[in-house]
Amino acid sequence: GFGVSVDMAPVRRGRWSGVGDGRAVMMVGVDAVPGSSSSAKVVGMIEKAVEKKILPKPYAMIISEWYATYEVAVVESGMSEQDAHEFSTRMFSTLLERVMTQVRDPFQFECYHSSVREPFDYYNFGIEFARPIVNLDDSTLRGVEILQKLAEQLAHGENVVFLANHQSEGDPHAVDILISKLAGLSELAEDLVFMAGDRVREDALVVPFSLGRNLLTVYSKKHINDEPERREEKQLHNRRTIKATENLFKAGGKCIWFAPSGGRDRRSSESGKVEIAPFDADAVEMMRFTALKSSTPTHFYGMALATYALLPPPETVDKALGERRIVKHTPLAMAVTPEIEWDTLVPQTQLGAIRSEASAIEDPKSKRVFLKNAERKARADRVTALVSEEYEAINGFEQ
């Protein structure tokens, strides 16, 4: 899903609408186009769904606000008010139908999920929904020649992994649009496989967008202990996903997008800037090891994304589903680093310092554990630094 913008200025004041069960749902900005009957169509669908207890009231409030700001964003993209209104109504009528289907009968994602293209084409729906929100004229893509190189590697049956920072729930569609429109590599964009956490497959507002992407589904380390009674089940799911990843690598020609930080970047309360969350050493190593185990050549690249304005995350890591979604027409930026050479990634001086420190440890087992963990962390920190350098180059800190 695409949503929450910090800038609330374009939002019209809302009104309170009573619904059949006697509760109130806030319909924010539904009068964006005065006298329009199609606004009433969306509002009517929301109210009826709440009345029939198909749509939870918090979702109704989120969708109402989302709809109002989405229409303003579409107008900002250059559509006439009338065209923008008709387009927004069509998008949200379709979204509501899909959300209600998910609430009634939740889709069960497998460890590896292939994009659902029929009988309903969720991929095209997601791209059509997202496209007007992205200000392509002012968007930035660094490393087009690198993307062209890795597209050739994929064509030869080799694999590619992007180790990326993550800022928006809409990153899969943002990455797709930037690669297809600014690099002209639509096949690469469409075939991308995204490593996805539990939120994007359990939040009914997000599922219609997730269904259209190729996904490897995992439970993030940050949330694996949220339900202690399900910890073992979640760990088993993750092990199965690693096996599914290995099978994809063995097949060859796969491009996987992976955010090793395990979550979205946040705005720092100290600096006021959107800073890249450090990459988790175990996560980076898991992907490296899985790729090596497959025996198929696999190439790693860093990816820096500046997509925060598209859908800023909550200020804190929240376990609850159902975030506010307020959109605006915004430029995005992306950069791809040169291929990561693992053998020379960490400077020899740094490796020497690690080994020198390890030499002071007498117990052989403790020494091996220290060396393994220190070298893993050094690799992950170096990849984080490479991505951060590109992030600064695309003015990510100025968001």
PDB file of C-alpha atoms in Angstrom, residues 212-333:
ATOM      1  CA  GLY A 212       0.795  -8.695  -7.170  1.00  0.00           C
ATOM      2  CA  ARG A 213       4.472  -9.143  -6.281  1.00  0.00           C
ATOM      3  CA  ASN A 214       6.787 -12.149  -6.225  1.00  0.00           C
ATOM      4  CA  LEU A 215       7.578 -12.607  -2.533  1.00  0.00           C
ATOM      5  CA  LEU A 216       9.734 -14.644  -0.207  1.00  0.00           C
ATOM      6  CA  THR A 217       7.903 -14.433   3.113  1.00  0.00           C
ATOM      7  CA  VAL A 218       9.679 -14.276   6.464  1.00  0.00           C
ATOM      8  CA  TYR A 219       9.073 -13.273  10.050  1.00  0.00           C
ATOM      9  CA  SER A 220      11.373 -10.413  11.013  1.00  0.00           C
ATOM     10  CA  LYS A 221      13.731 -10.861  13.967  1.00  0.00           C
ATOM     11  CA  LYS A 222      12.150  -7.718  15.416  1.00  0.00           C
ATOM     12  CA  HIS A 223       8.752  -9.405  15.695  1.00  0.00           C
ATOM     13  CA  ILE A 224       9.497 -13.108  16.003  1.00  0.00           C
ATOM     14  CA  ASN A 225       8.979 -13.017  19.785  1.00  0.00           C
ATOM     15  CA  ASP A 226       5.795 -10.920  19.703  1.00  0.00           C
ATOM     16  CA  GLU A 227       3.759 -14.095  20.216  1.00  0.00           C
ATOM     17  CA  PRO A 228       5.927 -16.478  22.286  1.00  0.00           C
ATOM     18  CA  GLU A 229       3.607 -19.393  21.617  1.00  0.00           C
ATOM     19  CA  ARG A 230       4.194 -19.010  17.853  1.00  0.00           C
ATOM     20  CA  ARG A 231       7.971 -18.562  18.000  1.00  0.00           C
ATOM     21  CA  GLU A 232       8.740 -22.142  16.940  1.00  0.00           C
ATOM     22  CA  GLU A 233       6.165 -22.007  14.129  1.00  0.00           C
ATOM     23  CA  LYS A 234       7.668 -18.752  12.824  1.00  0.00           C
ATOM     24  CA  GLN A 235      11.205 -20.116  12.982  1.00  0.00           C
ATOM     25  CA  LEU A 236      10.114 -23.189  11.012  1.00  0.00           C
ATOM     26  CA  HIS A 237       8.506 -20.916   8.406  1.00  0.00           C
ATOM     27  CA  ASN A 238      11.755 -18.945   8.090  1.00  0.00           C
ATOM     28  CA  ARG A 239      13.794 -22.135   7.620  1.00  0.00           C
ATOM     29  CA  ARG A 240      11.424 -23.208   4.860  1.00  0.00           C
ATOM     30  CA  THR A 241      11.764 -19.799   3.222  1.00  0.00           C
ATOM     31  CA  ILE A 242      15.564 -20.107   3.237  1.00  0.00           C
ATOM     32  CA  LYS A 243      15.168 -23.453   1.467  1.00  0.00           C
ATOM     33  CA  ALA A 244      12.783 -21.857  -1.060  1.00  0.00           C
ATOM     34  CA  THR A 245      15.372 -19.101  -1.617  1.00  0.00           C
ATOM     35  CA  GLU A 246      18.052 -21.715  -2.246  1.00  0.00           C
ATOM     36  CA  ASN A 247      15.783 -23.417  -4.797  1.00  0.00           C
ATOM     37  CA  LEU A 248      15.277 -20.099  -6.612  1.00  0.00           C
ATOM     38  CA  PHE A 249      19.030 -19.557  -6.714  1.00  0.00           C
ATOM     39  CA  LYS A 250      19.560 -23.080  -8.072  1.00  0.00           C
ATOM     40  CA  ALA A 251      17.043 -22.396 -10.861  1.00  0.00           C
ATOM     41  CA  GLY A 252      19.062 -19.298 -11.807  1.00  0.00           C
ATOM     42  CA  GLY A 253      18.119 -16.025 -13.442  1.00  0.00           C
ATOM     43  CA  LYS A 254      16.505 -14.670 -10.247  1.00  0.00           C
ATOM     44  CA  CYS A 255      16.752 -11.134  -8.875  1.00  0.00           C
ATOM     45  CA  ILE A 256      15.989 -10.785  -5.158  1.00  0.00           C
ATOM     46  CA  TRP A 257      15.478  -7.531  -3.254  1.00  0.00           C
ATOM     47  CA  PHE A 258      16.360  -7.854   0.424  1.00  0.00           C
ATOM     48  CA  ALA A 259      16.432  -5.309   3.271  1.00  0.00           C
ATOM     49  CA  PRO A 260      18.914  -6.696   5.843  1.00  0.00           C
ATOM     50  CA  SER A 261      17.981  -4.079   8.458  1.00  0.00           C
ATOM     51  CA  GLY A 262      14.762  -6.019   9.069  1.00  0.00           C
ATOM     52  CA  GLY A 263      12.549  -2.926   8.955  1.00  0.00           C
ATOM     53  CA  ARG A 264      11.984   0.574   7.629  1.00  0.00           C
ATOM     54  CA  ASP A 265      14.268   3.559   8.185  1.00  0.00           C
ATOM     55  CA  ARG A 266      13.036   6.144  10.688  1.00  0.00           C
ATOM     56  CA  ARG A 267      13.568   9.869  11.097  1.00  0.00           C
ATOM     57  CA  SER A 268      16.146  10.428  13.833  1.00  0.00           C
ATOM     58  CA  SER A 269      14.836  12.341  16.846  1.00  0.00           C
ATOM     59  CA  GLU A 270      18.355  13.721  17.321  1.00  0.00           C
ATOM     60  CA  SER A 271      19.360  14.807  13.812  1.00  0.00           C
ATOM     61  CA  GLY A 272      15.864  15.217  12.360  1.00  0.00           C
ATOM     62  CA  LYS A 273      17.094  13.333   9.266  1.00  0.00           C
ATOM     63  CA  VAL A 274      15.880  10.046   7.799  1.00  0.00           C
ATOM     64  CA  GLU A 275      18.828   7.791   8.512  1.00  0.00           C
ATOM     65  CA  ILE A 276      19.576   4.342   7.115  1.00  0.00           C
ATOM     66  CA  ALA A 277      19.053   1.563   9.654  1.00  0.00           C
ATOM     67  CA  PRO A 278      22.211  -0.587  10.022  1.00  0.00           C
ATOM     68  CA  PHE A 279      22.195  -3.875   8.126  1.00  0.00           C
ATOM     69  CA  ASP A 280      21.965  -6.951  10.343  1.00  0.00           C
ATOM     70  CA  ALA A 281      25.112  -9.068  10.049  1.00  0.00           C
ATOM     71  CA  ASP A 282      23.275 -12.395  10.423  1.00  0.00           C
ATOM     72  CA  ALA A 283      20.783 -11.410   7.720  1.00  0.00           C
ATOM     73  CA  VAL A 284      23.524 -10.469   5.249  1.00  0.00           C
ATOM     74  CA  GLU A 285      25.395 -13.688   6.015  1.00  0.00           C
ATOM     75  CA  MET A 286      22.256 -15.804   5.606  1.00  0.00           C
ATOM     76  CA  MET A 287      21.755 -14.477   2.081  1.00  0.00           C
ATOM     77  CA  ARG A 288      25.440 -14.913   1.205  1.00  0.00           C
ATOM     78  CA  PHE A 289      25.508 -18.489   2.515  1.00  0.00           C
ATOM     79  CA  THR A 290      22.259 -19.438   0.758  1.00  0.00           C
ATOM     80  CA  ALA A 291      23.581 -18.096  -2.531  1.00  0.00           C
ATOM     81  CA  LEU A 292      26.891 -19.955  -2.156  1.00  0.00           C
ATOM     82  CA  LYS A 293      25.097 -23.191  -1.286  1.00  0.00           C
ATOM     83  CA  SER A 294      23.149 -23.100  -4.559  1.00  0.00           C
ATOM     84  CA  SER A 295      26.354 -23.237  -6.664  1.00  0.00           C
ATOM     85  CA  THR A 296      24.784 -20.856  -9.222  1.00  0.00           C
ATOM     86  CA  PRO A 297      26.798 -17.629  -9.730  1.00  0.00           C
ATOM     87  CA  THR A 298      25.125 -14.893  -7.679  1.00  0.00           C
ATOM     88  CA  HIS A 299      26.024 -11.207  -7.803  1.00  0.00           C
ATOM     89  CA  PHE A 300      25.366  -8.798  -4.924  1.00  0.00           C
ATOM     90  CA  TYR A 301      24.691  -5.066  -5.300  1.00  0.00           C
ATOM     91  CA  GLY A 302      23.799  -2.398  -2.775  1.00  0.00           C
ATOM     92  CA  MET A 303      20.677  -0.314  -3.353  1.00  0.00           C
ATOM     93  CA  ALA A 304      19.942   3.051  -1.755  1.00  0.00           C
ATOM     94  CA  LEU A 305      16.349   4.223  -1.653  1.00  0.00           C
ATOM     95  CA  ALA A 306      14.979   7.667  -0.798  1.00  0.00           C
ATOM     96  CA  THR A 307      11.248   6.887  -0.776  1.00  0.00           C
ATOM     97  CA  TYR A 308      10.317   8.074   2.711  1.00  0.00           C
ATOM     98  CA  ALA A 309       7.780  10.696   1.588  1.00  0.00           C
ATOM     99  CA  LEU A 310       5.776   8.075  -0.264  1.00  0.00           C
ATOM    100  CA  LEU A 311       4.604   6.424   2.947  1.00  0.00           C
ATOM    101  CA  PRO A 312       6.520   7.389   6.102  1.00  0.00           C
ATOM    102  CA  PRO A 313       6.444   4.652   8.753  1.00  0.00           C
ATOM    103  CA  PRO A 314       5.280   5.335  12.311  1.00  0.00           C
ATOM    104  CA  GLU A 315       7.914   6.987  14.499  1.00  0.00           C
ATOM    105  CA  THR A 316       8.235   3.800  16.532  1.00  0.00           C
ATOM    106  CA  VAL A 317       8.276   0.130  15.570  1.00  0.00           C
ATOM    107  CA  ASP A 318       4.620  -0.797  16.084  1.00  0.00           C
ATOM    108  CA  LYS A 319       3.303  -4.346  16.283  1.00  0.00           C
ATOM    109  CA  ALA A 320      -0.293  -3.345  15.542  1.00  0.00           C
ATOM    110  CA  LEU A 321      -1.658  -3.539  12.016  1.00  0.00           C
ATOM    111  CA  GLY A 322      -3.502  -0.696  10.311  1.00  0.00           C
ATOM    112  CA  GLU A 323      -1.232   2.354   9.952  1.00  0.00           C
ATOM    113  CA  ARG A 324      -2.530   5.724   8.732  1.00  0.00           C
ATOM    114  CA  ARG A 325      -2.042   6.251   5.020  1.00  0.00           C
ATOM    115  CA  ILE A 326      -1.805   9.798   3.717  1.00  0.00           C
ATOM    116  CA  VAL A 327      -0.272  10.171   0.275  1.00  0.00           C
ATOM    117  CA  LYS A 328       1.143  12.967  -1.817  1.00  0.00           C
ATOM    118  CA  HIS A 329       2.615  13.287  -5.309  1.00  0.00           C
ATOM    119  CA  THR A 330       6.348  13.028  -4.641  1.00  0.00           C
ATOM    120  CA  PRO A 331       9.675  12.506  -6.432  1.00  0.00           C
ATOM    121  CA  LEU A 332      11.682   9.409  -5.471  1.00  0.00           C
ATOM    122  CA  ALA A 333      15.356   8.544  -5.705  1.00  0.00           C
TER     123      ALA A 333
END
